Every structure is written in structure tokens, then in C-alpha cells.
Short mmCIF file of C-alpha atoms in Angstrom, two decimals:
data_model
loop_
_atom_site.label_atom_id
_atom_site.label_comp_id
_atom_site.label_asym_id
_atom_site.label_seq_id
_atom_site.Cartn_x
_atom_site.Cartn_y
_atom_site.Cartn_z
CA MET A 410 18.88 -8.28 -1.34
CA THR A 411 16.57 -8.43 -4.14
CA ASN A 412 16.73 -4.92 -5.97
CA LEU A 413 13.54 -3.48 -7.02
CA LEU A 414 15.20 -1.69 -9.67
CA ASP A 415 16.82 -4.62 -11.21
CA SER A 416 13.61 -7.04 -12.62
CA ASP A 417 10.13 -6.65 -13.65
CA TRP A 418 9.43 -9.83 -11.04
CA ILE A 419 10.74 -10.93 -7.48
CA ALA A 420 10.16 -13.78 -5.66
CA ILE A 421 10.02 -13.63 -1.88
CA ASP A 422 8.67 -16.08 0.79
CA GLY A 423 5.74 -14.09 1.55
CA THR A 424 4.93 -15.27 5.09
CA LEU A 425 3.22 -12.58 7.46
CA ASP A 426 5.08 -12.33 11.00
CA ALA A 427 3.14 -13.06 13.20
CA ILE A 428 1.49 -10.11 15.51
CA ASP A 429 -0.37 -9.38 18.91
CA PHE A 430 -3.71 -7.40 17.51
CA SER A 431 -6.77 -9.31 18.41
CA GLY A 432 -8.63 -8.99 15.43
CA PHE A 433 -8.04 -10.19 11.89
CA ALA A 434 -5.16 -9.44 10.58
CA ASP A 435 -4.18 -11.56 7.37
CA ASP A 436 -5.30 -8.52 5.02
CA ARG A 437 -1.81 -7.30 5.04
CA SER A 438 1.53 -7.21 3.13
CA PRO A 439 4.53 -8.28 4.20
CA ALA A 440 7.50 -6.80 6.15
CA GLU A 441 10.04 -8.32 3.34
CA LEU A 442 7.88 -6.56 0.60
CA ALA A 443 8.25 -2.99 2.20
CA ARG A 444 12.14 -3.17 2.62
CA LEU A 445 12.28 -4.16 -0.94
CA VAL A 446 10.33 -1.19 -1.94
CA LEU A 447 11.81 1.30 0.29
CA ASN A 448 15.13 0.47 -0.17
CA ALA A 449 14.41 1.21 -4.21
CA TYR A 450 12.64 4.55 -3.51
CA SER A 451 13.42 5.95 -0.55
CA ARG A 452 16.16 6.71 1.83
CA PRO A 453 17.04 7.02 5.15
CA GLY A 454 15.10 10.32 6.58
CA ASP A 455 12.72 10.52 3.59
CA TRP A 456 9.15 10.90 4.44
CA MET A 457 7.00 7.92 3.28
CA LEU A 458 2.96 8.29 3.16
CA ASP A 459 0.47 5.19 3.40
CA PRO A 460 -2.89 6.67 2.70
CA PHE A 461 -4.22 2.87 3.41
CA ALA A 462 -2.56 1.89 6.48
CA GLY A 463 -3.95 -0.91 8.19
CA LEU A 464 -1.78 -2.77 10.18
CA GLY A 465 0.88 -0.68 9.46
CA THR A 466 3.48 -2.60 8.21
CA GLY A 467 4.50 -0.12 5.64
CA LEU A 468 4.72 2.40 8.96
CA ILE A 469 6.71 -0.06 11.25
CA THR A 470 9.24 -0.74 8.60
CA ALA A 471 9.48 2.64 6.96
CA GLN A 472 10.42 3.53 10.78
CA ALA A 473 12.98 0.41 11.45
CA MET A 474 14.95 1.36 8.40
CA GLY A 475 15.09 5.44 9.54
CA ARG A 476 12.80 6.72 7.98
CA HIS A 477 9.87 9.30 8.56
CA CYS A 478 6.34 7.95 7.92
CA VAL A 479 2.65 9.40 8.18
CA GLY A 480 -0.51 6.93 7.33
CA PHE A 481 -4.17 7.21 7.28
CA GLU A 482 -6.18 4.47 9.50
CA PRO A 483 -10.28 5.33 9.77
CA ASN A 484 -10.43 1.81 12.25
CA THR A 485 -10.01 2.65 15.60
CA ALA A 486 -8.78 -0.35 17.49
CA ARG A 487 -6.01 -0.69 14.58
CA ALA A 488 -5.10 2.48 13.87
CA ASP A 489 -4.53 2.53 18.30
CA TRP A 490 -2.28 -0.74 17.63
CA VAL A 491 -0.32 0.84 15.08
CA ARG A 492 0.38 4.22 17.28
CA GLU A 493 1.62 2.15 19.78
CA ARG A 494 4.89 1.09 17.63
CA LEU A 495 5.26 4.73 16.18
CA TRP A 496 7.38 7.42 17.55
CA PRO A 497 7.64 11.68 16.80
CA PRO A 498 7.68 12.08 13.98
CA ASN A 499 6.40 9.52 12.81
CA ARG A 500 2.46 9.12 13.18
CA ILE A 501 -0.49 7.56 12.44
CA ILE A 502 -3.67 9.28 11.71
CA GLN A 503 -7.13 8.20 12.26
CA ALA A 504 -8.95 9.27 9.70
CA PRO A 505 -9.56 8.06 6.07
CA ILE A 506 -7.23 9.35 3.41
CA GLN A 507 -9.73 11.93 1.92
CA GLU A 508 -8.92 14.29 5.30
CA LEU A 509 -5.26 14.13 4.03
CA GLU A 510 -6.41 18.09 2.96
CA ALA A 511 -6.75 19.05 6.83
CA HIS A 512 -3.18 18.04 7.42
CA GLU A 513 -0.14 19.78 7.58
CA LEU A 514 2.51 17.65 6.26
CA SER A 515 5.43 17.35 4.79
CA ARG A 516 6.13 16.22 1.19
CA PHE A 517 6.64 12.82 0.71
CA ALA A 518 9.70 10.82 -1.78
CA LEU A 519 7.56 7.74 -1.32
CA VAL A 520 3.72 6.64 -1.59
CA TYR A 521 3.78 3.09 -0.81
CA THR A 522 0.27 1.20 0.33
CA SER A 523 -2.03 -1.61 -0.60
CA PRO A 524 -5.66 -0.15 -0.87
CA PRO A 525 -8.66 -2.44 0.44
CA TYR A 526 -9.83 -5.27 -1.98
CA PRO A 527 -12.76 -4.81 -3.52
CA THR A 528 -15.20 -7.77 -3.90
CA VAL A 529 -15.49 -9.40 -7.41
CA ASN A 530 -19.26 -8.35 -7.40
CA LEU A 531 -19.07 -3.95 -6.99
CA ASP A 532 -22.69 -4.18 -5.88
CA ASP A 533 -22.18 -6.54 -3.22
CA ASP A 534 -19.14 -4.26 -1.66
CA PRO A 535 -18.71 -2.98 1.02
CA TRP A 536 -17.58 0.48 -0.53
CA GLY A 537 -19.90 0.26 -3.28
CA PRO A 538 -19.70 1.15 -7.24
CA SER A 539 -18.09 3.82 -7.08
CA TYR A 540 -14.69 1.97 -5.69
CA PHE A 541 -12.10 2.90 -8.59
CA ALA A 542 -13.96 6.13 -9.42
CA ASP A 543 -12.94 6.98 -5.85
CA MET A 544 -9.13 5.70 -5.97
CA LYS A 545 -9.07 7.64 -9.02
CA ALA A 546 -9.95 10.74 -6.95
CA ILE A 547 -7.80 10.25 -4.27
CA PHE A 548 -4.75 9.39 -5.70
CA ALA A 549 -5.08 12.47 -7.50
CA SER A 550 -5.32 14.20 -4.53
CA ILE A 551 -2.44 12.66 -3.12
CA ALA A 552 -0.55 13.65 -5.91
CA PRO A 553 0.55 17.35 -5.25
CA HIS A 554 1.96 15.76 -1.94
CA VAL A 555 4.81 14.45 -3.67
CA ALA A 556 8.36 15.30 -3.59
CA PRO A 557 10.22 16.02 -6.82
CA GLY A 558 10.98 12.56 -8.08
CA GLY A 559 9.33 10.85 -5.73
CA ARG A 560 7.32 7.55 -6.49
CA LEU A 561 3.48 6.06 -5.88
CA VAL A 562 4.07 2.18 -5.47
CA VAL A 563 0.57 1.02 -5.16
CA GLU A 564 0.74 -3.10 -4.24
CA VAL A 565 -2.67 -5.13 -5.86
CA SER A 566 -3.22 -8.38 -6.69
CA ASN A 567 -6.12 -9.79 -8.83
CA ILE A 568 -8.70 -11.59 -7.26
CA LEU A 569 -10.07 -15.47 -7.48
CA THR A 570 -13.11 -16.36 -4.97
CA GLU A 571 -16.10 -18.25 -5.25
CA ASP A 572 -17.71 -15.72 -7.28
CA GLY A 573 -15.81 -15.11 -9.43
CA PHE A 574 -12.23 -13.58 -11.00
CA ARG A 575 -11.63 -9.56 -10.95
CA PRO A 576 -8.42 -8.56 -12.69
CA LEU A 577 -7.91 -5.89 -10.05
CA VAL A 578 -3.85 -5.28 -10.67
CA GLY A 579 -4.95 -3.86 -14.53
CA GLN A 580 -8.01 -2.33 -13.23
CA MET A 581 -6.14 -0.82 -10.61
CA ALA A 582 -3.36 0.40 -12.94
CA GLU A 583 -6.45 1.70 -15.61
CA ALA A 584 -8.04 3.99 -12.68
CA ILE A 585 -5.23 5.11 -11.03
CA GLY A 586 -2.87 5.59 -14.60
CA ALA A 587 -5.70 8.00 -15.45
CA VAL A 588 -3.99 10.45 -13.65
CA LEU A 589 -0.74 9.79 -12.50
CA ARG A 590 1.92 8.21 -15.08
CA LEU A 591 2.87 4.62 -14.39
CA GLU A 592 6.23 3.84 -14.95
CA ARG A 593 6.75 -0.19 -15.20
CA GLU A 594 4.60 -3.03 -13.45
CA VAL A 595 6.86 -5.38 -10.74
CA VAL A 596 5.19 -8.59 -10.10
CA ARG A 597 6.06 -10.12 -6.82
CA ILE A 598 5.53 -14.36 -6.46
CA ASN A 599 5.37 -15.54 -2.89
CA THR A 600 7.41 -18.94 -3.21
CA SER A 601 5.69 -20.06 0.48
CA GLY A 602 2.09 -21.47 0.67
CA TRP A 603 1.08 -18.14 1.93
CA PRO A 604 -0.89 -16.14 -0.40
CA ALA A 605 -0.14 -12.86 -2.08
CA GLY A 606 -4.00 -12.13 -2.50
CA PRO A 607 -7.30 -13.86 -2.17
CA GLY A 608 -7.03 -16.95 -4.25
CA VAL A 609 -3.49 -15.78 -6.17
CA GLN A 610 -0.07 -16.77 -5.08
CA HIS A 611 1.49 -13.34 -6.98
CA SER A 612 0.35 -9.73 -6.74
CA SER A 613 1.93 -6.71 -8.23
CA LEU A 614 3.52 -3.75 -7.77
CA LEU A 615 2.42 -0.29 -9.70
CA ILE A 616 4.81 2.05 -10.06
CA PHE A 617 3.88 5.36 -10.76
CA GLY A 618 5.62 8.90 -10.93
CA ALA A 619 3.94 11.78 -9.94
#
């Protein structure tokens, strides 16, 4: 298996596994990528946090690899679907990550996530024009919960749609890098026809130290 510590780029198949969720399910990262991140930056028994858990690929993969995990997901259907696939002490909290401080949690060796992507034009975005300021604040609030020597790995791609191009990798690195130390970037390339992001075949793992 490829070791993320050995290179500044990786090539994976990138195809998403079929799941039985009844709603939209293509906004996921592949389990193959989660395994690479978990192997590089955690050990069995470590705790992992996914602040934007979605359909829980990172959480379910962490559990299968002997890690403990907690995720935050405000969408009821998604949180319920993930909850059925986790067992204690692993859990998903149906709430936005902004409610982190309301919960007593262990410190995390690894934070691994892919945030919800904005649109090309933030004025039309459901999140709104405060997207990058909010990302900065969210990751600043997570940092004190990371164990010494821990890492935060944020998977993100650029965006190419009929509305234009957004260089989201650089923008996210700048926003989160204002509050955390950006250590390196690992580019992930899909060898299959499956997109790695909106209109693109590659994404980046932005690796931060707390």
C-alpha cells in the first residue's frame, strides 16, 4: 500500500463503493483514500474526528481499522444512516461542528475530513459569503482538541463547473493556514474515470499540524 509519508502525490482508483443510502451519495471521498490517511497518521486505538462526516466513509473506515472515531453531521438522514453502522465508543453526533464544545470528547490523534464545497459564486452559495471566515473559525476551534503530535488532514479539490473555476485548494490552504501550521500538500490523482471533485480528476490532501 502507498505510504502518504513517502511522496507528494498518490494515484488511486478513486471509484466510490456502492452504498444503500437512499439519497444523494456521490459527494464522498473513497474509502481507499481514508485507509491511506489513517495508516499514515494514526495507530489502532487512536481517536479520529471528522467534523463534516457526511455519509461516514472516514468513520466507518476508521472503525474497521481499529481506530476510535467521532463525527459531526447535521443532516438527520445521513447521521441516522451512519449511526446504524457504528458501535460504541464510536459515534456520530447529529449537530454541526460548531457545537463541538458542548460535548466531552477525547483528544484526537487525527482529524480527517472533506468540508462541504462552496459554489463558484459565494453570493449564490447556501453557506453564504462567510464560507472561508467560517472555515477558519471552525478549524481554530478544533485545534485545542488535537493531541500533541496530531495532524489535521483536509481533502479538497478545485472546482470547475459551467459557472467558472474556483481554486479552492489554494483558498482553503490560506484560510485554514491562518490558524494552523500547513506542513505539506499531497496531490491525489484518480486513475479511473471517477471525478475527484467537481469537474476535476485530482484533489489535494492539505496536512496541518495543530
